[in-house]
XYZ file of C-alpha atoms in Angstrom:
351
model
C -51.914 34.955 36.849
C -54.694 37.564 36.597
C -54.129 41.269 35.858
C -56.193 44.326 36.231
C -56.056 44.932 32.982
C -58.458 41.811 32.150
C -61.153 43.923 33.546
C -63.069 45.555 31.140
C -64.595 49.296 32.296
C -67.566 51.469 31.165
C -68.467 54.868 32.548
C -72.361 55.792 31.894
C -73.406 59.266 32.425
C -77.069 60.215 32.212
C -76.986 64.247 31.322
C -80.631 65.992 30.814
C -81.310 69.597 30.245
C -77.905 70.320 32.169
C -74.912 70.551 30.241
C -72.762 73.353 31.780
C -71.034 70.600 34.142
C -70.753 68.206 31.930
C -67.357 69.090 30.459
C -65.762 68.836 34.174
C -67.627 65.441 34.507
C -66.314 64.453 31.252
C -62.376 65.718 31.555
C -62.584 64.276 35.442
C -63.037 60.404 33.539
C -60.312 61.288 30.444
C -57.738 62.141 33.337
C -57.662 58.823 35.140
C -54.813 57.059 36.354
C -56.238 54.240 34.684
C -58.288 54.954 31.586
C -61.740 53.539 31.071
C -61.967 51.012 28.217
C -65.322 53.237 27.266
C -67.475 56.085 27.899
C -71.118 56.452 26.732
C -73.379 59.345 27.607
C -76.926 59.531 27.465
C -78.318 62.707 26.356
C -81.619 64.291 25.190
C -79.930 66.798 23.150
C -76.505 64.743 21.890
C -75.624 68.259 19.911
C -74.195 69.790 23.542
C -72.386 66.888 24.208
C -68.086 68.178 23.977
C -65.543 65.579 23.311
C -67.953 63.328 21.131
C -64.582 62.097 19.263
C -64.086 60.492 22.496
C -67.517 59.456 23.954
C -70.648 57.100 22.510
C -73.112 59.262 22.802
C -77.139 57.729 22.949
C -80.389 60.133 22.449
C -82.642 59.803 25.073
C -85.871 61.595 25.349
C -87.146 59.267 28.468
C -87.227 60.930 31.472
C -87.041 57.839 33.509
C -83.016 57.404 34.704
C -83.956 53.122 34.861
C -84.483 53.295 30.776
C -81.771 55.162 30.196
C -79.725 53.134 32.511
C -80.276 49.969 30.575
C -79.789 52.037 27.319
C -76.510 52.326 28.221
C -76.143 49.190 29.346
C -76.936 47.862 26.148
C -74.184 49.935 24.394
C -71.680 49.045 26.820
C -69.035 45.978 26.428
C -67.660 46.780 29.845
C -67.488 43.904 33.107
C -67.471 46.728 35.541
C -70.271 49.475 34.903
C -69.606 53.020 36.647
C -71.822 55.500 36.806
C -71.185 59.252 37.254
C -74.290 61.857 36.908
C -73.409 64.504 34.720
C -72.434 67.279 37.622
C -69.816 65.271 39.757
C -66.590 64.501 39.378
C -64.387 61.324 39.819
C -61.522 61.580 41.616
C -58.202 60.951 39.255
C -57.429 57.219 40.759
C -61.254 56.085 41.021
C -61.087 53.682 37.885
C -57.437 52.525 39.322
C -58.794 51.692 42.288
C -61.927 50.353 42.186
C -60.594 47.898 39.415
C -57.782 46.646 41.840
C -60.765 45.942 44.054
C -62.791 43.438 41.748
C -59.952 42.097 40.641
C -59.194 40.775 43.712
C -62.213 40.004 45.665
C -64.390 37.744 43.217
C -67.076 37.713 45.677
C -68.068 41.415 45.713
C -70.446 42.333 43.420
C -70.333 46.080 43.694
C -68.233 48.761 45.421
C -69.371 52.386 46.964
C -67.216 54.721 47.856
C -67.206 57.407 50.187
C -67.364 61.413 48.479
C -65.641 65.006 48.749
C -68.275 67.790 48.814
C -67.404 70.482 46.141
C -69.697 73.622 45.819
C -71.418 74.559 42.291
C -67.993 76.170 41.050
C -66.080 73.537 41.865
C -64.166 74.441 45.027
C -63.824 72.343 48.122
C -66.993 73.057 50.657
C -64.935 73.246 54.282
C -68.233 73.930 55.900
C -69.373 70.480 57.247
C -72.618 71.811 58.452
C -73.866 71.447 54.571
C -73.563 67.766 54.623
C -73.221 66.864 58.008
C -75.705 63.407 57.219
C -73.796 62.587 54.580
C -70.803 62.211 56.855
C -72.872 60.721 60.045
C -74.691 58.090 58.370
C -71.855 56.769 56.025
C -68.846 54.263 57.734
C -65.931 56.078 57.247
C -64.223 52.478 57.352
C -63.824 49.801 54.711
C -67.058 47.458 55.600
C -67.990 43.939 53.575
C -72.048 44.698 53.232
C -74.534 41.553 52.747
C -77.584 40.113 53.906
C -76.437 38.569 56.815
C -75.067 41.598 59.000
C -77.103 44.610 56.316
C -80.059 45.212 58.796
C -77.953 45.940 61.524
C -75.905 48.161 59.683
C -77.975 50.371 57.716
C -79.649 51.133 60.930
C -76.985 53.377 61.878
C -75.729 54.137 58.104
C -79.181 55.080 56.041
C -76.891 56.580 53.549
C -75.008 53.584 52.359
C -76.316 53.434 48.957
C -75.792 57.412 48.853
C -74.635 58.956 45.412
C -74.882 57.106 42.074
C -71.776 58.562 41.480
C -69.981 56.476 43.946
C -71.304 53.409 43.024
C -69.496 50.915 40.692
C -71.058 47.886 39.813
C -70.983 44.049 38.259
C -72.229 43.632 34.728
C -74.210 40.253 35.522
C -76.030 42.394 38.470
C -77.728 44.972 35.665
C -78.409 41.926 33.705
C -79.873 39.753 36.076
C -81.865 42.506 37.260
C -82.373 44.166 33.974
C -86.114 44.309 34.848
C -86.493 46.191 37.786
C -83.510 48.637 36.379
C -85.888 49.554 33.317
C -88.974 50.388 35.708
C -87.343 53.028 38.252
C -87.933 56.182 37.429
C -85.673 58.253 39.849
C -83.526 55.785 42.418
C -80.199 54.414 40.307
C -78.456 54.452 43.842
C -81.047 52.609 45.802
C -81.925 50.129 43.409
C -77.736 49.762 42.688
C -77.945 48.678 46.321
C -80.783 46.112 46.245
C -80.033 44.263 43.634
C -76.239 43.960 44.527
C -77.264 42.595 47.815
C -79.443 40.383 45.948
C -76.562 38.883 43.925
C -73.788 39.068 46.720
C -71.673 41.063 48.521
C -71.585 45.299 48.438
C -67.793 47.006 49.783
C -68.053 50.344 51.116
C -64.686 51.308 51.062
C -63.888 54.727 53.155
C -61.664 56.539 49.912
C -63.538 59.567 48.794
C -63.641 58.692 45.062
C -66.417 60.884 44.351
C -66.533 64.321 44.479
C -69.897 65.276 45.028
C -71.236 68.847 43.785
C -73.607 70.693 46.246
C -76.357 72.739 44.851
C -76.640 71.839 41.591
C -79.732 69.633 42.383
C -83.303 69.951 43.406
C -83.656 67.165 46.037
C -83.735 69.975 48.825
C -86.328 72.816 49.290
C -85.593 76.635 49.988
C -88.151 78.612 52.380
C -89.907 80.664 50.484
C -88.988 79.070 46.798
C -92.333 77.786 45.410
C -91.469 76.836 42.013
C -88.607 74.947 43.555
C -91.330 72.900 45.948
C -93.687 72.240 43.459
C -90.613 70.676 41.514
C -89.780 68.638 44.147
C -93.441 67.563 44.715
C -92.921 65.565 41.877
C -89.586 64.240 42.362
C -90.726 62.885 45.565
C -93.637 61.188 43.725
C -91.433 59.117 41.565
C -88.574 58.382 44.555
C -92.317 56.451 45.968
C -92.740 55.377 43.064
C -89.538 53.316 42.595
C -89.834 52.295 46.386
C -93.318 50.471 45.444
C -91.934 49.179 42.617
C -88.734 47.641 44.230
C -90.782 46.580 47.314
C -92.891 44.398 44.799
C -89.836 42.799 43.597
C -88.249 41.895 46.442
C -91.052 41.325 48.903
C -90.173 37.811 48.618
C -86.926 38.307 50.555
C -87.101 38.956 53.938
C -84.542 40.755 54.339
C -84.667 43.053 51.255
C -87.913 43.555 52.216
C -87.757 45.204 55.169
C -84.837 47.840 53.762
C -86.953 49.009 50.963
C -90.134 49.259 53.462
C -88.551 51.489 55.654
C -87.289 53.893 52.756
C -91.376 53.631 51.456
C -92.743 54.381 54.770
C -91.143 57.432 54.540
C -91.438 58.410 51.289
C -94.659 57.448 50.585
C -96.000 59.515 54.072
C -94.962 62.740 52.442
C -96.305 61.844 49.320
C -99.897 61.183 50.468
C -99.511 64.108 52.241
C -98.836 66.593 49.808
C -101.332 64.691 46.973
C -103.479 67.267 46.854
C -100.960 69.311 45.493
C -99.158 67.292 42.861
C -101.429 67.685 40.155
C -99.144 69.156 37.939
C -96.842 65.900 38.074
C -96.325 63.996 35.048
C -95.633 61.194 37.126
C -97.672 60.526 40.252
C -97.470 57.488 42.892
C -101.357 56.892 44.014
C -102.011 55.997 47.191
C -105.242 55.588 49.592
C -105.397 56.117 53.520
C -105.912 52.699 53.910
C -102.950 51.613 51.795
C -100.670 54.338 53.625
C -102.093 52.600 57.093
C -100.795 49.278 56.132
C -97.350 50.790 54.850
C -96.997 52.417 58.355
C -98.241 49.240 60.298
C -95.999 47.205 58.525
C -92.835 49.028 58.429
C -93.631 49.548 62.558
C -93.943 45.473 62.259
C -91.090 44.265 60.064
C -88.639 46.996 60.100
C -88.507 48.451 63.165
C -85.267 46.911 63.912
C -83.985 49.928 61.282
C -85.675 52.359 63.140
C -83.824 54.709 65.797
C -86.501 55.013 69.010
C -87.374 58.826 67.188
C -88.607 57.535 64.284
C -90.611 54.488 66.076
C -92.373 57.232 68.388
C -93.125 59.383 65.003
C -94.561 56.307 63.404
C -96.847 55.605 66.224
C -98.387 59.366 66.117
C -98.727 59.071 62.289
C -100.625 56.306 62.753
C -103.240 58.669 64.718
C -102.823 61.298 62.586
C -103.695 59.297 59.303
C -106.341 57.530 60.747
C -107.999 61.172 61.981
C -107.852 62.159 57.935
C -111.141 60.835 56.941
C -112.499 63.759 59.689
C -110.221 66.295 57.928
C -110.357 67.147 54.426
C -107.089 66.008 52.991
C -106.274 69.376 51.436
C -106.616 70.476 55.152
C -103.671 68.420 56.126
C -101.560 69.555 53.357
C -102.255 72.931 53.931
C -101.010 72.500 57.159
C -97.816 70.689 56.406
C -97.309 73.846 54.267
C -97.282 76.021 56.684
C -95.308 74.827 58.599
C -92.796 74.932 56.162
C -92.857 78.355 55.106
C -95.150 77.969 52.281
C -98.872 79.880 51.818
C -101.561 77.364 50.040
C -102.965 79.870 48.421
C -100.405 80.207 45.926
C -100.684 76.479 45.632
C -104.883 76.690 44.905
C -103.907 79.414 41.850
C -101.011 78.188 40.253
């Protein structure tokens, strides 16, 4: 009879130009109930890596989180691929656990688990307000996830793929979608998501494996912080990015389809929004009025059984709104969202 032990288990973690958590991340994977049969970290500088008598560690340079994905990938011998991004922690029985899971249901193809919110020292966040979506649009119940009930249920959990760190996936998915995993530049979670739901079946399971560490990011803005925004200018850029991308290679599924359209309507909104601005990106995700037009249209066509009646209403004034921008100077409209946000342009024009 089968044992957990057949199982083989790799944990990849993707560290760049932040080491100080990376020792927690690192003794929160030795400690496991169940050890890990390896652990490779990708790094740009391997020389701040501790512990490398008990890690593989790979240079990487690449910026893009899909290369370096599949460049650990490559190094890894494992059936079950875990991920954990270089500030969060796994909880002591996540390996244990998870294991158990594939071992006994053949059919699912990846598991995500629910998190614990920990603040940048480490300590339990009690204050609920800080990641109250997190909670809301999660099930806090064990739920089998495929294409036949996933429409209906992402509608009221948009945060099901939330967290790389919680996710925990098949070998044969990164391999038969080896691809689309070397293209993304910025979504490991989303595209995790996809492509397991392309293969099979995804279990959310309600145990908080993860423990999650608030405000060690940059996915949020601060009032006031400009060199924060313009950061995030260009991390929103490549999230588009990876939504065009992924939208290209599953348009051919209906179903797929409309999840990724209604994560690129929007991203892509803010994007062409704030173009004007995002000059300074390395990276940049192009797009036209007219192409933005269709995006809207079509995720108001195909998708908007994701949509809560808010968001259909907001889609139906954007639709107005972009189709006033050719009688308002784009930079106009930017300037505008701006403001609104705390931000003066000016600083924008001069730096």
């Amino acid at each position: 009879m089968s044992t957990v032990s057949e199982l083989k288990t790799s944990v990849i973690i993707n560290v760049y130009k932040r080491y100080q958590y990376l020792p927690f991340a690192l003794e929160s994977v030795f400690t496991q109930s169940v050890k890990p049969n390896e652990v490779i970290v990708i790094a740009d500088d391997p020389d701040k890596v501790p512990y490398r008598d008990k890690v593989y560690v790979i240079e990487s340079k690449d910026e893009k989180y899909g290369t370096k994905i599949i460049e650990g990938f490559r190094a890894s011998t494992g059936d079950l691929i875990f991920f954990l991004e270089d500030d969060d922690l796994f909880h002591k029985d996540k390996v244990k656990i998870v294991k158990e899971i594939f071992q006994s249901k053949k059919d699912v193809v990846a598991v995500h688990n629910l998190q614990e919110y920990i603040d940048t020292e480490g300590n339990v966040v009690m204050d609920h307000n800080r990641f109250s979506q997190y909670i809301t649009w999660q099930p806090t119940t064990n739920i089998i996830l495929n294409k036949q009930n996933i429409l209906k249920i992402y509608k009221q959990y948009p945060l099901l793929h939330h967290n790389v760190s919680s996710m925990t996936i098949r070998r044969d998915v990164i391999e038969n979608n080896r691809q689309i995993f070397n293209r993304i530049e910025l979504s490991p979670d989303f595209v995790c998501f996809i492509t397991a739901l392309r293969e099979g079946q995804l279990l959310h399971i309600a145990d908080k494996l993860t423990l999650y560490r608030l405000g060690a990011g940059n996915s949020q803005f601060s009032k006031g912080n400009y060199k924060q925004i313009k950061s995030l200018f260009c991390i929103w850029n490549r999230f588009a990015l990876d939504l065009s991308i992924l939208y290209e290679y599953v348009k051919g599924d209906p179903v797929l389809r409309k999840l990724v359209l209604s994560q690129l309507a929007i991203h892509s909104y803010t994007v062409w929004i704030i173009s004007p601005y995002s000059t300074h990106c390395k990276t940049t995700y192009e797009i036209s009025t007219s192409d933005m037009l269709k995006i809207i249209w079509s995720s108001l066509y195909e998708a908007r059984a994701l949509m809560r009646r808010r968001r259909t209403i907001k889609y139906l004034i954007l639709l107005g709104f972009i189709s006033m921008s050719p009688l308002v100077k784009r930079k106009r409209i930017a300037n505008w969202w701006l403001k609104r946000r705390g931000f003066d342009p000016k600083f924008f024009e001069t730096n």
